[in-house]
Tab-separated table of C-alpha atoms and ligand atoms in Angstrom:
chain	number	residue	atom	x	y	z
A	645	UNK	CA	-10.237	-181.869	-55.744
A	646	UNK	CA	-8.057	-179.707	-53.485
A	647	UNK	CA	-4.527	-180.642	-52.399
A	648	UNK	CA	-5.672	-180.480	-48.770
A	649	UNK	CA	-9.024	-182.268	-48.960
A	650	UNK	CA	-9.478	-184.235	-45.735
A	651	UNK	CA	-6.372	-182.680	-44.149
A	652	UNK	CA	-6.341	-180.921	-40.796
A	653	UNK	CA	-4.068	-177.901	-40.513
A	654	UNK	CA	-3.079	-175.894	-37.434
A	655	UNK	CA	-1.734	-172.370	-37.920
A	656	UNK	CA	-0.504	-170.386	-34.904
A	657	UNK	CA	-0.790	-166.601	-34.694
A	658	UNK	CA	-3.417	-166.845	-37.414
A	659	UNK	CA	-6.009	-164.307	-36.282
A	660	UNK	CA	-4.424	-161.880	-38.763
A	661	UNK	CA	-1.473	-161.230	-41.080
A	662	UNK	CA	0.604	-164.002	-42.625
A	663	UNK	CA	-1.020	-166.622	-40.404
A	664	UNK	CA	-4.535	-165.719	-41.517
A	665	UNK	CA	-3.433	-165.533	-45.171
A	666	UNK	CA	-1.902	-168.984	-44.864
A	667	UNK	CA	-4.935	-170.448	-43.064
A	668	UNK	CA	-7.131	-169.011	-45.836
A	669	UNK	CA	-5.060	-170.705	-48.555
A	670	UNK	CA	-5.205	-174.094	-46.800
A	671	UNK	CA	-8.986	-173.720	-46.401
A	672	UNK	CA	-9.375	-172.813	-50.093
A	673	UNK	CA	-7.498	-175.994	-50.959
A	674	UNK	CA	-9.844	-178.168	-48.903
A	675	UNK	CA	-8.385	-178.324	-45.379
A	676	UNK	CA	-10.119	-178.101	-42.028
A	677	UNK	CA	-8.220	-175.448	-40.098
A	678	UNK	CA	-7.540	-174.611	-36.453
A	679	UNK	CA	-6.647	-170.968	-35.982
A	680	UNK	CA	-4.594	-170.470	-32.864
A	681	UNK	CA	-3.992	-167.050	-31.357
A	682	UNK	CA	-3.541	-165.397	-27.977
A	683	UNK	CA	-7.093	-164.059	-27.913
A	684	UNK	CA	-9.714	-166.808	-28.353
A	685	UNK	CA	-12.421	-164.447	-29.638
A	686	UNK	CA	-10.068	-163.020	-32.305
A	687	UNK	CA	-9.149	-166.597	-33.284
A	688	UNK	CA	-12.827	-167.599	-33.476
A	689	UNK	CA	-13.685	-164.510	-35.550
A	690	UNK	CA	-10.902	-165.305	-38.005
A	691	UNK	CA	-11.953	-168.972	-38.162
A	692	UNK	CA	-15.502	-167.889	-39.046
A	693	UNK	CA	-14.130	-165.961	-42.061
A	694	UNK	CA	-12.279	-168.900	-43.643
A	695	UNK	CA	-13.475	-169.949	-47.126
A	696	UNK	CA	-14.116	-173.587	-46.210
A	697	UNK	CA	-14.999	-176.189	-48.834
A	698	UNK	CA	-18.013	-178.411	-48.189
A	699	UNK	CA	-17.458	-180.798	-45.284
A	700	UNK	CA	-14.422	-178.919	-43.911
A	701	UNK	CA	-14.464	-177.356	-40.449
A	702	UNK	CA	-12.775	-174.421	-38.754
A	703	UNK	CA	-11.939	-173.813	-35.133
A	704	UNK	CA	-10.544	-170.836	-33.229
A	705	UNK	CA	-8.448	-171.604	-30.155
A	706	UNK	CA	-7.012	-169.187	-27.599
A	707	UNK	CA	-3.475	-170.293	-26.775
A	708	UNK	CA	-0.150	-168.828	-25.730
A	709	UNK	CA	2.348	-170.861	-27.748
A	710	UNK	CA	5.130	-170.010	-25.290
A	711	UNK	CA	3.342	-171.905	-22.516
A	712	UNK	CA	3.716	-175.684	-22.525
A	713	UNK	CA	0.301	-176.518	-21.041
A	714	UNK	CA	-1.460	-174.096	-23.347
A	715	UNK	CA	0.332	-175.484	-26.436
A	716	UNK	CA	-0.458	-179.070	-25.465
A	717	UNK	CA	-4.118	-178.212	-24.801
A	718	UNK	CA	-4.451	-176.493	-28.202
A	719	UNK	CA	-3.217	-179.572	-30.063
A	720	UNK	CA	-5.383	-181.902	-27.937
A	721	UNK	CA	-8.452	-179.756	-28.666
A	722	UNK	CA	-7.691	-179.659	-32.399
A	723	UNK	CA	-7.443	-183.444	-32.526
A	724	UNK	CA	-10.635	-183.875	-30.480
A	725	UNK	CA	-12.748	-181.321	-32.385
A	726	UNK	CA	-11.402	-181.568	-35.936
A	727	UNK	CA	-10.506	-185.266	-35.848
A	728	UNK	CA	-6.708	-185.211	-36.128
A	729	UNK	CA	-3.745	-183.129	-37.281
A	730	UNK	CA	-1.672	-183.364	-40.472
A	731	UNK	CA	0.041	-179.968	-40.774
A	732	UNK	CA	1.448	-177.576	-38.167
A	733	UNK	CA	2.464	-174.048	-39.142
A	734	UNK	CA	4.455	-172.278	-36.410
A	735	UNK	CA	3.765	-168.673	-37.351
A	736	UNK	CA	2.975	-166.819	-34.083
A	737	UNK	CA	5.374	-163.967	-33.537
A	738	UNK	CA	6.120	-160.636	-31.952
A	739	UNK	CA	8.824	-157.995	-32.197
A	740	UNK	CA	10.441	-156.018	-29.386
A	741	UNK	CA	13.030	-154.096	-31.401
A	742	UNK	CA	15.792	-152.023	-29.863
A	743	UNK	CA	19.492	-151.472	-30.254
A	744	UNK	CA	21.460	-153.934	-28.154
A	745	UNK	CA	22.483	-151.401	-25.500
A	746	UNK	CA	18.831	-150.486	-24.914
A	747	UNK	CA	17.331	-153.973	-25.231
A	748	UNK	CA	15.977	-155.262	-21.939
A	749	UNK	CA	16.279	-158.804	-20.658
A	750	UNK	CA	12.467	-159.043	-20.767
A	751	UNK	CA	12.380	-158.082	-24.445
A	752	UNK	CA	15.022	-160.700	-25.203
A	753	UNK	CA	13.117	-163.397	-23.289
A	754	UNK	CA	9.709	-162.516	-24.724
A	755	UNK	CA	10.871	-162.736	-28.340
A	756	UNK	CA	12.812	-165.959	-27.745
A	757	UNK	CA	9.867	-167.479	-25.907
A	758	UNK	CA	7.249	-166.791	-28.565
A	759	UNK	CA	9.264	-167.607	-31.682
A	760	UNK	CA	11.687	-170.269	-30.585
A	761	UNK	CA	10.242	-171.890	-27.483
A	762	UNK	CA	6.744	-171.547	-28.981
A	763	UNK	CA	7.769	-173.464	-32.110
A	764	UNK	CA	9.436	-176.098	-29.914
A	765	UNK	CA	6.406	-176.546	-27.630
A	766	UNK	CA	3.837	-176.690	-30.429
A	767	UNK	CA	5.979	-179.104	-32.446
A	768	UNK	CA	6.551	-181.331	-29.437
A	769	UNK	CA	2.792	-181.493	-28.816
A	770	UNK	CA	2.025	-182.260	-32.481
A	771	UNK	CA	4.845	-184.694	-33.223
A	772	UNK	CA	3.447	-187.564	-31.180
A	773	UNK	CA	0.338	-187.587	-33.389
A	774	UNK	CA	2.504	-187.297	-36.507
A	775	UNK	CA	4.795	-190.150	-35.442
A	776	UNK	CA	1.851	-192.385	-34.537
A	777	UNK	CA	0.244	-191.923	-37.952
A	778	UNK	CA	3.611	-191.836	-39.770
A	779	UNK	CA	2.603	-188.599	-41.482
A	780	UNK	CA	3.066	-184.933	-40.734
A	781	UNK	CA	4.181	-181.591	-42.147
A	782	UNK	CA	5.801	-178.898	-40.040
A	783	UNK	CA	6.404	-175.390	-41.329
A	784	UNK	CA	8.248	-172.792	-39.269
A	785	UNK	CA	8.346	-169.063	-39.952
A	786	UNK	CA	11.871	-167.671	-39.988
A	787	UNK	CA	12.751	-164.271	-41.517
A	788	UNK	CA	15.370	-162.516	-43.646
A	789	UNK	CA	16.253	-160.877	-40.315
A	790	UNK	CA	17.867	-164.216	-39.380
A	791	UNK	CA	20.794	-162.950	-41.489
A	792	UNK	CA	21.131	-159.935	-39.202
A	793	UNK	CA	19.148	-156.733	-38.822
A	794	UNK	CA	19.914	-153.560	-36.910
A	795	UNK	CA	17.695	-153.246	-33.817
A	796	UNK	CA	16.650	-156.891	-33.882
A	797	UNK	CA	19.298	-158.822	-31.916
A	798	UNK	CA	16.564	-160.807	-30.159
A	799	UNK	CA	14.400	-161.396	-33.257
A	800	UNK	CA	17.264	-162.279	-35.617
A	801	UNK	CA	18.729	-164.725	-33.088
A	802	UNK	CA	15.320	-166.372	-32.671
A	803	UNK	CA	14.724	-166.527	-36.428
A	804	UNK	CA	18.152	-168.087	-37.112
A	805	UNK	CA	17.411	-170.452	-34.232
A	806	UNK	CA	14.236	-171.448	-36.063
A	807	UNK	CA	16.354	-172.479	-39.057
A	808	UNK	CA	18.583	-174.707	-36.908
A	809	UNK	CA	15.528	-176.155	-35.196
A	810	UNK	CA	14.003	-176.918	-38.603
A	811	UNK	CA	17.117	-178.724	-39.837
A	812	UNK	CA	17.178	-180.880	-36.701
A	813	UNK	CA	13.474	-181.715	-37.051
A	814	UNK	CA	14.219	-182.774	-40.623
A	815	UNK	CA	16.898	-185.190	-39.399
A	816	UNK	CA	14.998	-186.594	-36.401
A	817	UNK	CA	11.517	-186.860	-37.896
A	818	UNK	CA	12.224	-187.799	-41.515
A	819	UNK	CA	12.223	-191.541	-40.745
A	820	UNK	CA	8.650	-191.175	-39.422
A	821	UNK	CA	7.160	-189.713	-42.602
A	822	UNK	CA	7.383	-186.160	-41.311
A	823	UNK	CA	8.731	-183.205	-43.289
A	824	UNK	CA	9.876	-180.000	-41.600
A	825	UNK	CA	10.729	-176.847	-43.501
A	826	UNK	CA	10.893	-173.109	-42.905
A	827	UNK	CA	9.981	-170.008	-44.845
A	828	UNK	CA	12.012	-166.848	-44.332
A	829	UNK	CA	9.838	-163.949	-45.505
A	830	UNK	CA	11.202	-160.576	-46.504
A	831	UNK	CA	9.074	-157.458	-46.024
A	832	UNK	CA	5.420	-158.517	-45.851
A	833	UNK	CA	2.694	-155.877	-45.490
A	834	UNK	CA	1.033	-156.760	-42.159
A	835	UNK	CA	0.355	-155.150	-38.800
A	836	UNK	CA	3.842	-156.248	-37.739
A	837	UNK	CA	5.562	-154.119	-40.406
A	838	UNK	CA	2.998	-151.321	-39.882
A	839	UNK	CA	4.103	-151.284	-36.228
A	840	UNK	CA	7.732	-150.990	-37.374
A	841	UNK	CA	6.751	-147.960	-39.475
A	842	UNK	CA	5.097	-146.415	-36.413
A	843	UNK	CA	8.203	-147.071	-34.312
A	844	UNK	CA	10.343	-145.335	-36.959
A	845	UNK	CA	7.769	-142.475	-37.014
A	846	UNK	CA	7.084	-143.112	-40.704
A	847	UNK	CA	3.883	-143.170	-42.701
A	848	UNK	CA	2.882	-146.781	-43.458
A	849	UNK	CA	2.500	-146.231	-47.226
A	850	UNK	CA	5.818	-144.389	-47.436
A	851	UNK	CA	7.528	-147.165	-45.450
A	852	UNK	CA	6.103	-149.784	-47.836
A	853	UNK	CA	7.115	-147.709	-50.875
A	854	UNK	CA	10.717	-147.393	-49.660
A	855	UNK	CA	10.911	-151.115	-48.940
A	856	UNK	CA	9.482	-151.908	-52.389
A	857	UNK	CA	12.019	-149.635	-54.056
A	858	UNK	CA	14.910	-151.324	-52.261
A	859	UNK	CA	13.762	-154.756	-53.418
A	860	UNK	CA	14.888	-156.379	-56.724
A	861	UNK	CA	11.268	-157.227	-57.663
A	862	UNK	CA	10.225	-153.643	-56.782
A	863	UNK	CA	7.279	-154.543	-54.583
A	864	UNK	CA	6.603	-155.554	-51.016
A	865	UNK	CA	5.257	-158.996	-50.188
A	866	UNK	CA	1.763	-159.891	-49.052
A	867	UNK	CA	0.469	-162.735	-46.850
A	868	UNK	CA	-0.677	-164.501	-50.071
A	869	UNK	CA	2.972	-164.754	-51.209
A	870	UNK	CA	3.877	-166.687	-48.061
A	871	UNK	CA	0.658	-168.719	-48.196
A	872	UNK	CA	1.453	-169.949	-51.716
A	873	UNK	CA	4.897	-171.170	-50.650
A	874	UNK	CA	3.449	-172.714	-47.476
A	875	UNK	CA	0.807	-174.622	-49.433
A	876	UNK	CA	3.553	-176.099	-51.623
A	877	UNK	CA	6.019	-176.955	-48.827
A	878	UNK	CA	3.343	-178.715	-46.742
A	879	UNK	CA	1.969	-180.667	-49.713
A	880	UNK	CA	2.827	-184.204	-50.766
A	881	UNK	CA	4.474	-182.772	-53.897
A	882	UNK	CA	7.202	-181.496	-51.569
A	883	UNK	CA	7.751	-184.794	-49.734
A	884	UNK	CA	11.434	-184.958	-50.842
A	885	UNK	CA	12.132	-181.525	-49.346
A	886	UNK	CA	12.972	-181.379	-45.650
A	887	UNK	CA	15.091	-179.332	-43.259
A	888	UNK	CA	15.164	-176.433	-45.722
A	889	UNK	CA	14.575	-172.708	-45.375
A	890	UNK	CA	13.001	-171.035	-48.389
A	891	UNK	CA	13.560	-167.268	-48.625
A	892	UNK	CA	10.376	-165.654	-49.944
A	893	UNK	CA	11.610	-162.089	-50.114
A	894	UNK	CA	11.549	-160.778	-53.683
A	895	UNK	CA	15.322	-161.191	-53.780
A	896	UNK	CA	15.857	-158.750	-50.888
A	897	UNK	CA	18.941	-160.485	-49.491
A	898	UNK	CA	20.594	-161.442	-52.792
A	899	UNK	CA	23.307	-158.864	-52.814
B	1603	NAP	P1	1.326	-160.113	-36.981
B	1603	NAP	O1	0.444	-159.460	-37.994
B	1603	NAP	O2	1.850	-159.302	-35.857
B	1603	NAP	O3	0.564	-161.415	-36.443
B	1603	NAP	C1	1.140	-162.221	-35.455
B	1603	NAP	C2	0.053	-162.934	-34.701
B	1603	NAP	O4	0.688	-163.792	-33.720
B	1603	NAP	C3	-0.889	-161.986	-33.935
B	1603	NAP	O5	-2.228	-162.335	-34.156
B	1603	NAP	C4	-0.468	-162.205	-32.487
B	1603	NAP	O6	-1.514	-162.039	-31.543
B	1603	NAP	C5	-0.053	-163.657	-32.505
B	1603	NAP	N1	0.772	-164.007	-31.334
B	1603	NAP	C6	1.722	-163.252	-30.736
B	1603	NAP	N2	2.218	-163.881	-29.661
B	1603	NAP	C7	1.555	-165.064	-29.563
B	1603	NAP	C8	1.601	-166.147	-28.648
B	1603	NAP	N3	2.451	-166.151	-27.596
B	1603	NAP	N4	0.771	-167.207	-28.844
B	1603	NAP	C9	-0.101	-167.208	-29.878
B	1603	NAP	N5	-0.196	-166.209	-30.786
B	1603	NAP	C10	0.626	-165.136	-30.621
B	1603	NAP	O7	2.629	-160.747	-37.680
B	1603	NAP	P2	2.915	-161.205	-39.200
B	1603	NAP	O8	3.583	-160.085	-39.879
B	1603	NAP	O9	1.727	-161.839	-39.778
B	1603	NAP	O10	4.052	-162.306	-38.928
B	1603	NAP	C11	3.785	-163.695	-38.838
B	1603	NAP	C12	5.096	-164.450	-38.712
B	1603	NAP	O11	5.931	-164.157	-39.834
B	1603	NAP	C13	5.900	-164.098	-37.482
B	1603	NAP	O12	6.573	-165.230	-36.994
B	1603	NAP	C14	6.902	-163.086	-38.013
B	1603	NAP	O13	8.049	-163.025	-37.213
B	1603	NAP	C15	7.183	-163.668	-39.389
B	1603	NAP	N6	7.696	-162.685	-40.351
B	1603	NAP	C16	6.974	-161.579	-40.692
B	1603	NAP	C17	7.502	-160.677	-41.615
B	1603	NAP	C18	6.769	-159.439	-42.061
B	1603	NAP	O14	7.366	-158.641	-42.826
B	1603	NAP	N7	5.536	-159.223	-41.680
B	1603	NAP	C19	8.781	-160.897	-42.154
B	1603	NAP	C20	9.482	-162.031	-41.765
B	1603	NAP	C21	8.933	-162.926	-40.873
B	1603	NAP	P3	-1.744	-160.626	-30.808
B	1603	NAP	O15	-2.281	-159.720	-31.843
B	1603	NAP	O16	-2.747	-160.931	-29.737
B	1603	NAP	O17	-0.412	-160.189	-30.289
């Protein structure tokens, strides 16, 4: 029996990267999964690849999490087609890095809107179902960059905002049987960090090697590392944990 048998899990930004890794882990553990991403065909393709257990279903939904109507429609469709919702993982994200003096207002707004407003809108749409059934798990993706990172004024502000948002969800929703936590990943090998390498005009493998070397555990992270922590934090074993941010970073920010 899997920990997520009979559960319905929504993961945003899950057509690839950490989101897809996390959706895969939930599917392996028995869940039906809705993969949400900007491009519906990419979401559907990813959903078709999930290792579902017998009786579980997968769904790919095109949705812009930073748009209220789109977020609401994605949750409504999940409930209609998969039969409910038990877990929401707010993972969708983008970067628009630049030093403060070169950062445009658009790049500030875009990053805030996807990470912070997106998590707010998706959570707001899901919470009414959670409150009604007196059960729900919310997981938000923060980042070690929340602690500050050169060239990421917009992203680090959004990711620290996610931590404050998570604490408040813990306070407001705890009485309704809902847990809300966050994971703050360190360097995870995905297209997002590959794009950072490209921006720095570095070879991807060299960029990963340097990041591994600088890390106490001497390796970079992979989507599976985040997925394992997500599967624990959204499980009933973790029902006494709420409002917390777990750094999954190989010790990167220890000293
Ligand atoms: P990724 O590979 O770039 O994947 C992000 C996904 O989110 C993409 O499929 C993207 O779709 C989708 N997305 C972007 N904007 C969206 C929107 N408005 N609505 C719906 N989906 C949207 O990123 P990742 O590395 O897996 O990161 C996942 C999360 O972890 C992000 O929140 C990121 O900030 C966080 N994180 C990552 C790292 C890391 O080292 N990788 C470290 C710390 C935190 P498109 O391809 O169509 O743009």
